[in-house]
Amino acid sequence: QALGAVVIQPPYVSHQFGAGASPIVVQPGAPQLPKYWVAVPVVALPNCPPGLEFLHGRDKVIIKEKQQLIETLVAVELPNRYSIQTTTCEQIYCMAEEP
């Protein structure tokens, strides 16, 4: 069985909002975001694809698979979900396999 493509979700908003509009911080019904996210880089890096600037200057990241209780209780295989963090446990990305 081949694994699906991996989706990377950057922890920042990449578009501008209109006058008076504020961003949705948490979608209703969505899981809560981790407590500590890596700060958005202030200076744009030349020739760096969007979203990868968070990796600049880091020599190590930690990838943790998020355990799903339903997989333990029922013999059903669900797409794996991962959290990519710095060595100081700041969240950089969330990733999930597509079903």
PDB file of N, CA, C and O in Angstrom, residues 1-72:
ATOM      1  N   GLN A   1       0.850  -1.184   0.000  1.00  0.00           N
ATOM      2  CA  GLN A   1       0.000   0.000   0.000  1.00  0.00           C
ATOM      3  C   GLN A   1       0.891   1.241   0.000  1.00  0.00           C
ATOM      4  O   GLN A   1       1.745   1.409   0.844  1.00  0.00           O
ATOM      5  N   ALA A   2       0.699   2.111  -0.956  1.00  0.00           N
ATOM      6  CA  ALA A   2       1.504   3.325  -1.056  1.00  0.00           C
ATOM      7  C   ALA A   2       0.947   4.393  -0.130  1.00  0.00           C
ATOM      8  O   ALA A   2      -0.252   4.516   0.047  1.00  0.00           O
ATOM      9  N   LEU A   3       1.840   5.138   0.459  1.00  0.00           N
ATOM     10  CA  LEU A   3       1.419   6.229   1.329  1.00  0.00           C
ATOM     11  C   LEU A   3       1.015   7.424   0.498  1.00  0.00           C
ATOM     12  O   LEU A   3       1.565   7.667  -0.565  1.00  0.00           O
ATOM     13  N   GLY A   4       0.063   8.181   0.997  1.00  0.00           N
ATOM     14  CA  GLY A   4      -0.382   9.374   0.295  1.00  0.00           C
ATOM     15  C   GLY A   4       0.635  10.492   0.414  1.00  0.00           C
ATOM     16  O   GLY A   4       1.616  10.387   1.131  1.00  0.00           O
ATOM     17  N   ALA A   5       0.383  11.558  -0.276  1.00  0.00           N
ATOM     18  CA  ALA A   5       1.263  12.721  -0.229  1.00  0.00           C
ATOM     19  C   ALA A   5       1.185  13.359   1.147  1.00  0.00           C
ATOM     20  O   ALA A   5       0.204  13.229   1.859  1.00  0.00           O
ATOM     21  N   VAL A   6       2.224  14.050   1.525  1.00  0.00           N
ATOM     22  CA  VAL A   6       2.278  14.712   2.819  1.00  0.00           C
ATOM     23  C   VAL A   6       1.890  16.171   2.640  1.00  0.00           C
ATOM     24  O   VAL A   6       2.341  16.835   1.714  1.00  0.00           O
ATOM     25  N   VAL A   7       1.039  16.650   3.514  1.00  0.00           N
ATOM     26  CA  VAL A   7       0.585  18.033   3.468  1.00  0.00           C
ATOM     27  C   VAL A   7       1.272  18.803   4.580  1.00  0.00           C
ATOM     28  O   VAL A   7       1.239  18.382   5.737  1.00  0.00           O
ATOM     29  N   ILE A   8       1.906  19.926   4.249  1.00  0.00           N
ATOM     30  CA  ILE A   8       2.566  20.757   5.256  1.00  0.00           C
ATOM     31  C   ILE A   8       1.725  22.005   5.455  1.00  0.00           C
ATOM     32  O   ILE A   8       1.366  22.675   4.498  1.00  0.00           O
ATOM     33  N   GLN A   9       1.414  22.292   6.714  1.00  0.00           N
ATOM     34  CA  GLN A   9       0.628  23.472   7.031  1.00  0.00           C
ATOM     35  C   GLN A   9       1.492  24.462   7.803  1.00  0.00           C
ATOM     36  O   GLN A   9       1.870  24.185   8.931  1.00  0.00           O
ATOM     37  N   PRO A  10       1.862  25.595   7.182  1.00  0.00           N
ATOM     38  CA  PRO A  10       2.682  26.563   7.912  1.00  0.00           C
ATOM     39  C   PRO A  10       1.867  27.208   9.029  1.00  0.00           C
ATOM     40  O   PRO A  10       0.655  27.339   8.917  1.00  0.00           O
ATOM     41  N   PRO A  11       2.531  27.602  10.118  1.00  0.00           N
ATOM     42  CA  PRO A  11       1.818  28.167  11.261  1.00  0.00           C
ATOM     43  C   PRO A  11       1.543  29.658  11.144  1.00  0.00           C
ATOM     44  O   PRO A  11       1.386  30.327  12.140  1.00  0.00           O
ATOM     45  N   TYR A  12       1.491  30.198   9.961  1.00  0.00           N
ATOM     46  CA  TYR A  12       1.243  31.617   9.803  1.00  0.00           C
ATOM     47  C   TYR A  12       0.282  31.846   8.644  1.00  0.00           C
ATOM     48  O   TYR A  12       0.076  30.973   7.823  1.00  0.00           O
ATOM     49  N   VAL A  13      -0.269  33.021   8.587  1.00  0.00           N
ATOM     50  CA  VAL A  13      -1.191  33.379   7.512  1.00  0.00           C
ATOM     51  C   VAL A  13      -0.381  34.045   6.406  1.00  0.00           C
ATOM     52  O   VAL A  13       0.405  34.941   6.659  1.00  0.00           O
ATOM     53  N   SER A  14      -0.574  33.603   5.154  1.00  0.00           N
ATOM     54  CA  SER A  14       0.250  34.117   4.063  1.00  0.00           C
ATOM     55  C   SER A  14      -0.482  35.143   3.197  1.00  0.00           C
ATOM     56  O   SER A  14      -0.034  35.458   2.120  1.00  0.00           O
ATOM     57  N   HIS A  15      -1.605  35.662   3.654  1.00  0.00           N
ATOM     58  CA  HIS A  15      -2.298  36.679   2.880  1.00  0.00           C
ATOM     59  C   HIS A  15      -2.702  37.842   3.784  1.00  0.00           C
ATOM     60  O   HIS A  15      -2.672  37.717   4.995  1.00  0.00           O
ATOM     61  N   GLN A  16      -3.042  38.944   3.174  1.00  0.00           N
ATOM     62  CA  GLN A  16      -3.418  40.147   3.922  1.00  0.00           C
ATOM     63  C   GLN A  16      -4.928  40.200   4.090  1.00  0.00           C
ATOM     64  O   GLN A  16      -5.678  39.792   3.217  1.00  0.00           O
ATOM     65  N   PHE A  17      -5.388  40.727   5.179  1.00  0.00           N
ATOM     66  CA  PHE A  17      -6.805  40.881   5.446  1.00  0.00           C
ATOM     67  C   PHE A  17      -7.250  42.299   5.087  1.00  0.00           C
ATOM     68  O   PHE A  17      -6.459  43.226   5.136  1.00  0.00           O
ATOM     69  N   GLY A  18      -8.523  42.443   4.744  1.00  0.00           N
ATOM     70  CA  GLY A  18      -9.066  43.753   4.414  1.00  0.00           C
ATOM     71  C   GLY A  18      -9.156  44.638   5.652  1.00  0.00           C
ATOM     72  O   GLY A  18      -8.949  44.194   6.778  1.00  0.00           O
ATOM     73  N   ALA A  19      -9.479  45.887   5.446  1.00  0.00           N
ATOM     74  CA  ALA A  19      -9.572  46.846   6.554  1.00  0.00           C
ATOM     75  C   ALA A  19     -10.637  46.397   7.547  1.00  0.00           C
ATOM     76  O   ALA A  19     -11.752  46.075   7.184  1.00  0.00           O
ATOM     77  N   GLY A  20     -10.278  46.344   8.806  1.00  0.00           N
ATOM     78  CA  GLY A  20     -11.222  46.005   9.860  1.00  0.00           C
ATOM     79  C   GLY A  20     -11.432  44.517  10.059  1.00  0.00           C
ATOM     80  O   GLY A  20     -12.036  44.103  11.034  1.00  0.00           O
ATOM     81  N   ALA A  21     -10.934  43.677   9.159  1.00  0.00           N
ATOM     82  CA  ALA A  21     -11.112  42.233   9.301  1.00  0.00           C
ATOM     83  C   ALA A  21     -10.005  41.665  10.175  1.00  0.00           C
ATOM     84  O   ALA A  21      -8.876  42.128  10.140  1.00  0.00           O
ATOM     85  N   SER A  22     -10.342  40.696  10.978  1.00  0.00           N
ATOM     86  CA  SER A  22      -9.326  40.045  11.799  1.00  0.00           C
ATOM     87  C   SER A  22      -9.267  38.568  11.421  1.00  0.00           C
ATOM     88  O   SER A  22     -10.268  37.984  11.010  1.00  0.00           O
ATOM     89  N   PRO A  23      -8.093  37.950  11.556  1.00  0.00           N
ATOM     90  CA  PRO A  23      -7.955  36.549  11.166  1.00  0.00           C
ATOM     91  C   PRO A  23      -8.691  35.618  12.131  1.00  0.00           C
ATOM     92  O   PRO A  23      -8.887  35.941  13.295  1.00  0.00           O
ATOM     93  N   ILE A  24      -9.110  34.467  11.612  1.00  0.00           N
ATOM     94  CA  ILE A  24      -9.686  33.442  12.466  1.00  0.00           C
ATOM     95  C   ILE A  24      -8.517  32.741  13.144  1.00  0.00           C
ATOM     96  O   ILE A  24      -7.643  32.194  12.479  1.00  0.00           O
ATOM     97  N   VAL A  25      -8.479  32.773  14.458  1.00  0.00           N
ATOM     98  CA  VAL A  25      -7.368  32.187  15.185  1.00  0.00           C
ATOM     99  C   VAL A  25      -7.570  30.687  15.355  1.00  0.00           C
ATOM    100  O   VAL A  25      -6.667  29.896  15.143  1.00  0.00           O
ATOM    101  N   VAL A  26      -8.778  30.282  15.721  1.00  0.00           N
ATOM    102  CA  VAL A  26      -9.091  28.863  15.880  1.00  0.00           C
ATOM    103  C   VAL A  26     -10.423  28.593  15.215  1.00  0.00           C
ATOM    104  O   VAL A  26     -11.420  29.237  15.518  1.00  0.00           O
ATOM    105  N   GLN A  27     -10.439  27.660  14.281  1.00  0.00           N
ATOM    106  CA  GLN A  27     -11.673  27.270  13.611  1.00  0.00           C
ATOM    107  C   GLN A  27     -12.550  26.519  14.606  1.00  0.00           C
ATOM    108  O   GLN A  27     -12.073  25.650  15.315  1.00  0.00           O
ATOM    109  N   PRO A  28     -13.848  26.836  14.685  1.00  0.00           N
ATOM    110  CA  PRO A  28     -14.715  26.113  15.612  1.00  0.00           C
ATOM    111  C   PRO A  28     -14.697  24.619  15.319  1.00  0.00           C
ATOM    112  O   PRO A  28     -14.783  24.190  14.184  1.00  0.00           O
ATOM    113  N   GLY A  29     -14.526  23.827  16.362  1.00  0.00           N
ATOM    114  CA  GLY A  29     -14.499  22.378  16.224  1.00  0.00           C
ATOM    115  C   GLY A  29     -13.138  21.809  15.847  1.00  0.00           C
ATOM    116  O   GLY A  29     -12.943  20.607  15.869  1.00  0.00           O
ATOM    117  N   ALA A  30     -12.180  22.665  15.511  1.00  0.00           N
ATOM    118  CA  ALA A  30     -10.842  22.194  15.141  1.00  0.00           C
ATOM    119  C   ALA A  30     -10.024  21.938  16.398  1.00  0.00           C
ATOM    120  O   ALA A  30     -10.263  22.548  17.435  1.00  0.00           O
ATOM    121  N   PRO A  31      -9.043  21.032  16.315  1.00  0.00           N
ATOM    122  CA  PRO A  31      -8.192  20.809  17.477  1.00  0.00           C
ATOM    123  C   PRO A  31      -7.396  22.062  17.811  1.00  0.00           C
ATOM    124  O   PRO A  31      -7.059  22.847  16.917  1.00  0.00           O
ATOM    125  N   GLN A  32      -7.127  22.270  19.074  1.00  0.00           N
ATOM    126  CA  GLN A  32      -6.389  23.455  19.512  1.00  0.00           C
ATOM    127  C   GLN A  32      -4.935  23.373  19.052  1.00  0.00           C
ATOM    128  O   GLN A  32      -4.351  22.297  19.011  1.00  0.00           O
ATOM    129  N   LEU A  33      -4.358  24.512  18.718  1.00  0.00           N
ATOM    130  CA  LEU A  33      -2.969  24.583  18.296  1.00  0.00           C
ATOM    131  C   LEU A  33      -2.061  24.398  19.506  1.00  0.00           C
ATOM    132  O   LEU A  33      -2.468  24.643  20.633  1.00  0.00           O
ATOM    133  N   PRO A  34      -0.832  23.955  19.270  1.00  0.00           N
ATOM    134  CA  PRO A  34       0.101  23.825  20.386  1.00  0.00           C
ATOM    135  C   PRO A  34       0.317  25.166  21.066  1.00  0.00           C
ATOM    136  O   PRO A  34       0.094  26.221  20.473  1.00  0.00           O
ATOM    137  N   LYS A  35       0.777  25.127  22.283  1.00  0.00           N
ATOM    138  CA  LYS A  35       0.937  26.335  23.069  1.00  0.00           C
ATOM    139  C   LYS A  35       2.037  27.245  22.517  1.00  0.00           C
ATOM    140  O   LYS A  35       1.901  28.448  22.509  1.00  0.00           O
ATOM    141  N   TYR A  36       3.148  26.666  22.054  1.00  0.00           N
ATOM    142  CA  TYR A  36       4.282  27.479  21.619  1.00  0.00           C
ATOM    143  C   TYR A  36       4.618  27.194  20.161  1.00  0.00           C
ATOM    144  O   TYR A  36       4.991  26.082  19.810  1.00  0.00           O
ATOM    145  N   TRP A  37       4.484  28.208  19.324  1.00  0.00           N
ATOM    146  CA  TRP A  37       4.867  28.121  17.916  1.00  0.00           C
ATOM    147  C   TRP A  37       6.139  28.928  17.709  1.00  0.00           C
ATOM    148  O   TRP A  37       6.397  29.903  18.412  1.00  0.00           O
ATOM    149  N   VAL A  38       6.917  28.546  16.732  1.00  0.00           N
ATOM    150  CA  VAL A  38       8.112  29.302  16.365  1.00  0.00           C
ATOM    151  C   VAL A  38       7.674  30.672  15.855  1.00  0.00           C
ATOM    152  O   VAL A  38       6.677  30.791  15.142  1.00  0.00           O
ATOM    153  N   ALA A  39       8.402  31.708  16.209  1.00  0.00           N
ATOM    154  CA  ALA A  39       8.072  33.068  15.768  1.00  0.00           C
ATOM    155  C   ALA A  39       8.265  33.189  14.257  1.00  0.00           C
ATOM    156  O   ALA A  39       9.158  32.573  13.673  1.00  0.00           O
ATOM    157  N   VAL A  40       7.410  33.982  13.639  1.00  0.00           N
ATOM    158  CA  VAL A  40       7.514  34.230  12.198  1.00  0.00           C
ATOM    159  C   VAL A  40       8.775  35.051  11.946  1.00  0.00           C
ATOM    160  O   VAL A  40       9.001  36.065  12.600  1.00  0.00           O
ATOM    161  N   PRO A  41       9.633  34.610  11.019  1.00  0.00           N
ATOM    162  CA  PRO A  41      10.859  35.368  10.726  1.00  0.00           C
ATOM    163  C   PRO A  41      10.537  36.789  10.276  1.00  0.00           C
ATOM    164  O   PRO A  41       9.625  37.004   9.485  1.00  0.00           O
ATOM    165  N   VAL A  42      11.290  37.744  10.786  1.00  0.00           N
ATOM    166  CA  VAL A  42      11.059  39.154  10.473  1.00  0.00           C
ATOM    167  C   VAL A  42      11.648  39.507   9.117  1.00  0.00           C
ATOM    168  O   VAL A  42      11.040  40.228   8.342  1.00  0.00           O
ATOM    169  N   VAL A  43      12.826  39.002   8.820  1.00  0.00           N
ATOM    170  CA  VAL A  43      13.524  39.327   7.580  1.00  0.00           C
ATOM    171  C   VAL A  43      13.294  38.219   6.560  1.00  0.00           C
ATOM    172  O   VAL A  43      13.472  37.038   6.864  1.00  0.00           O
ATOM    173  N   ALA A  44      12.876  38.611   5.346  1.00  0.00           N
ATOM    174  CA  ALA A  44      12.683  37.630   4.276  1.00  0.00           C
ATOM    175  C   ALA A  44      14.047  37.167   3.764  1.00  0.00           C
ATOM    176  O   ALA A  44      14.958  37.970   3.580  1.00  0.00           O
ATOM    177  N   LEU A  45      14.181  35.875   3.564  1.00  0.00           N
ATOM    178  CA  LEU A  45      15.434  35.323   3.054  1.00  0.00           C
ATOM    179  C   LEU A  45      15.362  35.234   1.537  1.00  0.00           C
ATOM    180  O   LEU A  45      14.388  34.718   0.995  1.00  0.00           O
ATOM    181  N   PRO A  46      16.389  35.715   0.832  1.00  0.00           N
ATOM    182  CA  PRO A  46      16.356  35.638  -0.630  1.00  0.00           C
ATOM    183  C   PRO A  46      16.443  34.179  -1.100  1.00  0.00           C
ATOM    184  O   PRO A  46      17.115  33.358  -0.490  1.00  0.00           O
ATOM    185  N   ASN A  47      15.717  33.861  -2.163  1.00  0.00           N
ATOM    186  CA  ASN A  47      15.709  32.532  -2.785  1.00  0.00           C
ATOM    187  C   ASN A  47      15.252  31.416  -1.838  1.00  0.00           C
ATOM    188  O   ASN A  47      15.659  30.283  -1.985  1.00  0.00           O
ATOM    189  N   CYS A  48      14.431  31.754  -0.853  1.00  0.00           N
ATOM    190  CA  CYS A  48      13.919  30.752   0.081  1.00  0.00           C
ATOM    191  C   CYS A  48      12.428  30.539  -0.189  1.00  0.00           C
ATOM    192  O   CYS A  48      11.649  31.488  -0.145  1.00  0.00           O
ATOM    193  N   PRO A  49      12.014  29.302  -0.495  1.00  0.00           N
ATOM    194  CA  PRO A  49      10.595  29.043  -0.738  1.00  0.00           C
ATOM    195  C   PRO A  49       9.752  29.396   0.489  1.00  0.00           C
ATOM    196  O   PRO A  49      10.203  29.224   1.623  1.00  0.00           O
ATOM    197  N   PRO A  50       8.528  29.889   0.278  1.00  0.00           N
ATOM    198  CA  PRO A  50       7.668  30.257   1.406  1.00  0.00           C
ATOM    199  C   PRO A  50       7.434  29.076   2.345  1.00  0.00           C
ATOM    200  O   PRO A  50       7.182  27.961   1.910  1.00  0.00           O
ATOM    201  N   GLY A  51       7.552  29.337   3.623  1.00  0.00           N
ATOM    202  CA  GLY A  51       7.339  28.311   4.638  1.00  0.00           C
ATOM    203  C   GLY A  51       8.608  27.630   5.106  1.00  0.00           C
ATOM    204  O   GLY A  51       8.659  27.092   6.195  1.00  0.00           O
ATOM    205  N   LEU A  52       9.659  27.658   4.294  1.00  0.00           N
ATOM    206  CA  LEU A  52      10.909  27.006   4.679  1.00  0.00           C
ATOM    207  C   LEU A  52      11.847  27.922   5.454  1.00  0.00           C
ATOM    208  O   LEU A  52      12.859  27.469   5.986  1.00  0.00           O
ATOM    209  N   GLU A  53      11.510  29.207   5.544  1.00  0.00           N
ATOM    210  CA  GLU A  53      12.362  30.130   6.292  1.00  0.00           C
ATOM    211  C   GLU A  53      12.434  29.760   7.774  1.00  0.00           C
ATOM    212  O   GLU A  53      13.361  30.129   8.475  1.00  0.00           O
ATOM    213  N   PHE A  54      11.465  28.984   8.259  1.00  0.00           N
ATOM    214  CA  PHE A  54      11.475  28.554   9.659  1.00  0.00           C
ATOM    215  C   PHE A  54      12.610  27.573   9.940  1.00  0.00           C
ATOM    216  O   PHE A  54      13.003  27.383  11.085  1.00  0.00           O
ATOM    217  N   LEU A  55      13.127  26.932   8.902  1.00  0.00           N
ATOM    218  CA  LEU A  55      14.212  25.965   9.070  1.00  0.00           C
ATOM    219  C   LEU A  55      15.591  26.605   8.989  1.00  0.00           C
ATOM    220  O   LEU A  55      16.588  25.979   9.339  1.00  0.00           O
ATOM    221  N   HIS A  56      15.658  27.845   8.525  1.00  0.00           N
ATOM    222  CA  HIS A  56      16.949  28.526   8.351  1.00  0.00           C
ATOM    223  C   HIS A  56      17.678  28.647   9.698  1.00  0.00           C
ATOM    224  O   HIS A  56      17.107  29.067  10.693  1.00  0.00           O
ATOM    225  N   GLY A  57      18.919  28.247   9.710  1.00  0.00           N
ATOM    226  CA  GLY A  57      19.744  28.367  10.899  1.00  0.00           C
ATOM    227  C   GLY A  57      19.548  27.237  11.908  1.00  0.00           C
ATOM    228  O   GLY A  57      20.168  27.237  12.964  1.00  0.00           O
ATOM    229  N   ARG A  58      18.714  26.276  11.605  1.00  0.00           N
ATOM    230  CA  ARG A  58      18.495  25.148  12.522  1.00  0.00           C
ATOM    231  C   ARG A  58      19.277  23.941  12.006  1.00  0.00           C
ATOM    232  O   ARG A  58      19.206  23.604  10.844  1.00  0.00           O
ATOM    233  N   ASP A  59      20.002  23.305  12.891  1.00  0.00           N
ATOM    234  CA  ASP A  59      20.735  22.112  12.486  1.00  0.00           C
ATOM    235  C   ASP A  59      20.009  20.838  12.882  1.00  0.00           C
ATOM    236  O   ASP A  59      20.428  19.739  12.517  1.00  0.00           O
ATOM    237  N   LYS A  60      18.870  20.979  13.590  1.00  0.00           N
ATOM    238  CA  LYS A  60      18.153  19.805  14.050  1.00  0.00           C
ATOM    239  C   LYS A  60      16.684  20.138  14.271  1.00  0.00           C
ATOM    240  O   LYS A  60      16.361  21.216  14.774  1.00  0.00           O
ATOM    241  N   VAL A  61      15.798  19.232  13.873  1.00  0.00           N
ATOM    242  CA  VAL A  61      14.376  19.340  14.190  1.00  0.00           C
ATOM    243  C   VAL A  61      13.933  17.981  14.726  1.00  0.00           C
ATOM    244  O   VAL A  61      14.579  16.965  14.488  1.00  0.00           O
ATOM    245  N   ILE A  62      12.828  17.977  15.460  1.00  0.00           N
ATOM    246  CA  ILE A  62      12.289  16.755  16.033  1.00  0.00           C
ATOM    247  C   ILE A  62      10.941  16.483  15.375  1.00  0.00           C
ATOM    248  O   ILE A  62      10.086  17.365  15.317  1.00  0.00           O
ATOM    249  N   ILE A  63      10.761  15.265  14.863  1.00  0.00           N
ATOM    250  CA  ILE A  63       9.500  14.874  14.244  1.00  0.00           C
ATOM    251  C   ILE A  63       8.836  13.861  15.167  1.00  0.00           C
ATOM    252  O   ILE A  63       9.410  12.813  15.463  1.00  0.00           O
ATOM    253  N   LYS A  64       7.625  14.210  15.646  1.00  0.00           N
ATOM    254  CA  LYS A  64       6.892  13.327  16.553  1.00  0.00           C
ATOM    255  C   LYS A  64       5.591  12.902  15.901  1.00  0.00           C
ATOM    256  O   LYS A  64       4.850  13.740  15.389  1.00  0.00           O
ATOM    257  N   GLU A  65       5.319  11.601  15.929  1.00  0.00           N
ATOM    258  CA  GLU A  65       4.041  11.116  15.427  1.00  0.00           C
ATOM    259  C   GLU A  65       3.001  11.298  16.526  1.00  0.00           C
ATOM    260  O   GLU A  65       3.236  10.971  17.680  1.00  0.00           O
ATOM    261  N   LYS A  66       1.854  11.848  16.141  1.00  0.00           N
ATOM    262  CA  LYS A  66       0.771  12.037  17.103  1.00  0.00           C
ATOM    263  C   LYS A  66      -0.029  10.744  17.179  1.00  0.00           C
ATOM    264  O   LYS A  66      -0.552  10.273  16.176  1.00  0.00           O
ATOM    265  N   GLN A  67      -0.101  10.170  18.354  1.00  0.00           N
ATOM    266  CA  GLN A  67      -0.821   8.915  18.554  1.00  0.00           C
ATOM    267  C   GLN A  67      -2.317   9.185  18.572  1.00  0.00           C
ATOM    268  O   GLN A  67      -2.775  10.162  19.143  1.00  0.00           O
ATOM    269  N   GLN A  68      -3.085   8.305  17.928  1.00  0.00           N
ATOM    270  CA  GLN A  68      -4.528   8.438  17.887  1.00  0.00           C
ATOM    271  C   GLN A  68      -5.137   7.276  18.657  1.00  0.00           C
ATOM    272  O   GLN A  68      -4.927   6.112  18.323  1.00  0.00           O
ATOM    273  N   LEU A  69      -5.885   7.585  19.685  1.00  0.00           N
ATOM    274  CA  LEU A  69      -6.464   6.583  20.569  1.00  0.00           C
ATOM    275  C   LEU A  69      -7.372   5.610  19.826  1.00  0.00           C
ATOM    276  O   LEU A  69      -7.386   4.423  20.117  1.00  0.00           O
ATOM    277  N   ILE A  70      -8.086   6.097  18.834  1.00  0.00           N
ATOM    278  CA  ILE A  70      -9.020   5.242  18.085  1.00  0.00           C
ATOM    279  C   ILE A  70      -8.289   4.087  17.406  1.00  0.00           C
ATOM    280  O   ILE A  70      -8.809   2.983  17.315  1.00  0.00           O
ATOM    281  N   GLU A  71      -7.044   4.308  16.951  1.00  0.00           N
ATOM    282  CA  GLU A  71      -6.266   3.239  16.324  1.00  0.00           C
ATOM    283  C   GLU A  71      -5.923   2.150  17.335  1.00  0.00           C
ATOM    284  O   GLU A  71      -5.843   0.976  16.987  1.00  0.00           O
ATOM    285  N   THR A  72      -5.727   2.550  18.575  1.00  0.00           N
ATOM    286  CA  THR A  72      -5.411   1.591  19.623  1.00  0.00           C
ATOM    287  C   THR A  72      -6.629   0.760  19.996  1.00  0.00           C
ATOM    288  O   THR A  72      -6.532  -0.444  20.216  1.00  0.00           O
TER     289      THR A  72
END
